[in-house]
Amino acid sequence: MPEGHSIHRLSRAFDELFGGTPLAASSPQGRFAAGAALLDGLPLTAAEAYGKQLFLGFGGTPTGPERWLRVHLGLYGAWTFTGTDSFAGPHAIGAPRRRIGEADTAVAGDTGSVDDDGRFVPPAPRGAVRLRLVGRDGCADLTGPSACEVVTGPEKREVIAKLGPDPLRKDTGAAAEFAARIRARRVAAGALLMDQTVAAGVGNIFRAESLFLCGVNPYRPGRDVTDGEARELWTTLARLMRRGVRTGTINSTGRKTVPFFVYHRAGEPCLRCGTPVREALMQARRLFWCPGCQP
Ligand SMILES: [Zn+2]
């Protein structure tokens, strides 16, 4: 499942590639035909990420966008961008030909063409495209999301109110809020970090690597994590995730050959102490830690 940094990259990509321009919206697969009709022809006026949720604002009133598209990619969802050579953001985020889901990958094959008036002509939809957004120079195709719906401003706020703070947002008091949410529970710290009501946007890789870097055993109950440790976890998550937004990949070691300290390194020696990295299942997700560094 894409972690929060990918969704923040997507919000930037939408803003850079489509911001302010009217988009043609359709549902080639048909399942989102009614929703697409509500967006068709409106300009994209906002793009925001909160945790693993992407919100695209369409149309506008003095108080904000007229309506919002809410997308959660879930396990299998992805956005694929194709376009002309001018369809590229200053952050080179993926366009003109890029697929952003579990990983960022280049797109091969038919990537569209340009007609005699210089307008982009999208390629035939590949796979079950739930939503296609087309601008003058390129298009974005959404496949396999776990959530895709048109919501009002108040409905968007309700979704966000249920989430914990997002390490990639600069909301005031977020670190204290996170520490309080961790320390209020007797659930294992490793499970709490994956709970989107504790921290929004953290997935399996950031969970494993941040607990390692802060020396916290994943089975320690949240209420036994000190306030100082919880705040260090927060700043570590924010640092790792910001780097992910910048580069499009997750690398916590700074090394090319071994990008992770413990994630997917079961049985291999810890990079810091040499103890073999352990693996276990926690709430049906693979968990990795070093018993030496995280006693
Ligand atoms: Zn170690």
PDB file of C-alpha atoms and ligand atoms in Angstrom, residues 212 261-262 269-277 289-294, ligand 1:
ATOM      1  CA  PHE A 212      14.439   1.102  15.004  1.00  0.00           C
ATOM      2  CA  PHE A 261      17.878  -0.773   8.686  1.00  0.00           C
ATOM      3  CA  VAL A 262      15.401  -3.568   9.467  1.00  0.00           C
ATOM      4  CA  PRO A 269      22.880  -8.707  10.748  1.00  0.00           C
ATOM      5  CA  CYS A 270      21.735  -5.337  12.119  1.00  0.00           C
ATOM      6  CA  LEU A 271      23.729  -2.526  10.466  1.00  0.00           C
ATOM      7  CA  ARG A 272      24.448  -1.041  13.899  1.00  0.00           C
ATOM      8  CA  CYS A 273      24.999  -3.966  16.302  1.00  0.00           C
ATOM      9  CA  GLY A 274      25.230  -7.121  14.164  1.00  0.00           C
ATOM     10  CA  THR A 275      22.327  -8.905  15.902  1.00  0.00           C
ATOM     11  CA  PRO A 276      20.154 -10.809  13.387  1.00  0.00           C
ATOM     12  CA  VAL A 277      17.035  -8.798  12.504  1.00  0.00           C
ATOM     13  CA  TRP A 289      13.050  -5.130  14.412  1.00  0.00           C
ATOM     14  CA  CYS A 290      16.498  -5.558  15.947  1.00  0.00           C
ATOM     15  CA  PRO A 291      16.377  -7.187  19.403  1.00  0.00           C
ATOM     16  CA  GLY A 292      19.782  -5.644  20.163  1.00  0.00           C
ATOM     17  CA  CYS A 293      18.915  -2.005  19.360  1.00  0.00           C
ATOM     18  CA  GLN A 294      15.242  -2.272  20.369  1.00  0.00           C
TER      19      GLN A 294
HETATM   20 ZN    ZN B   1      20.881  -3.592  16.225  1.00  0.00          ZN
END
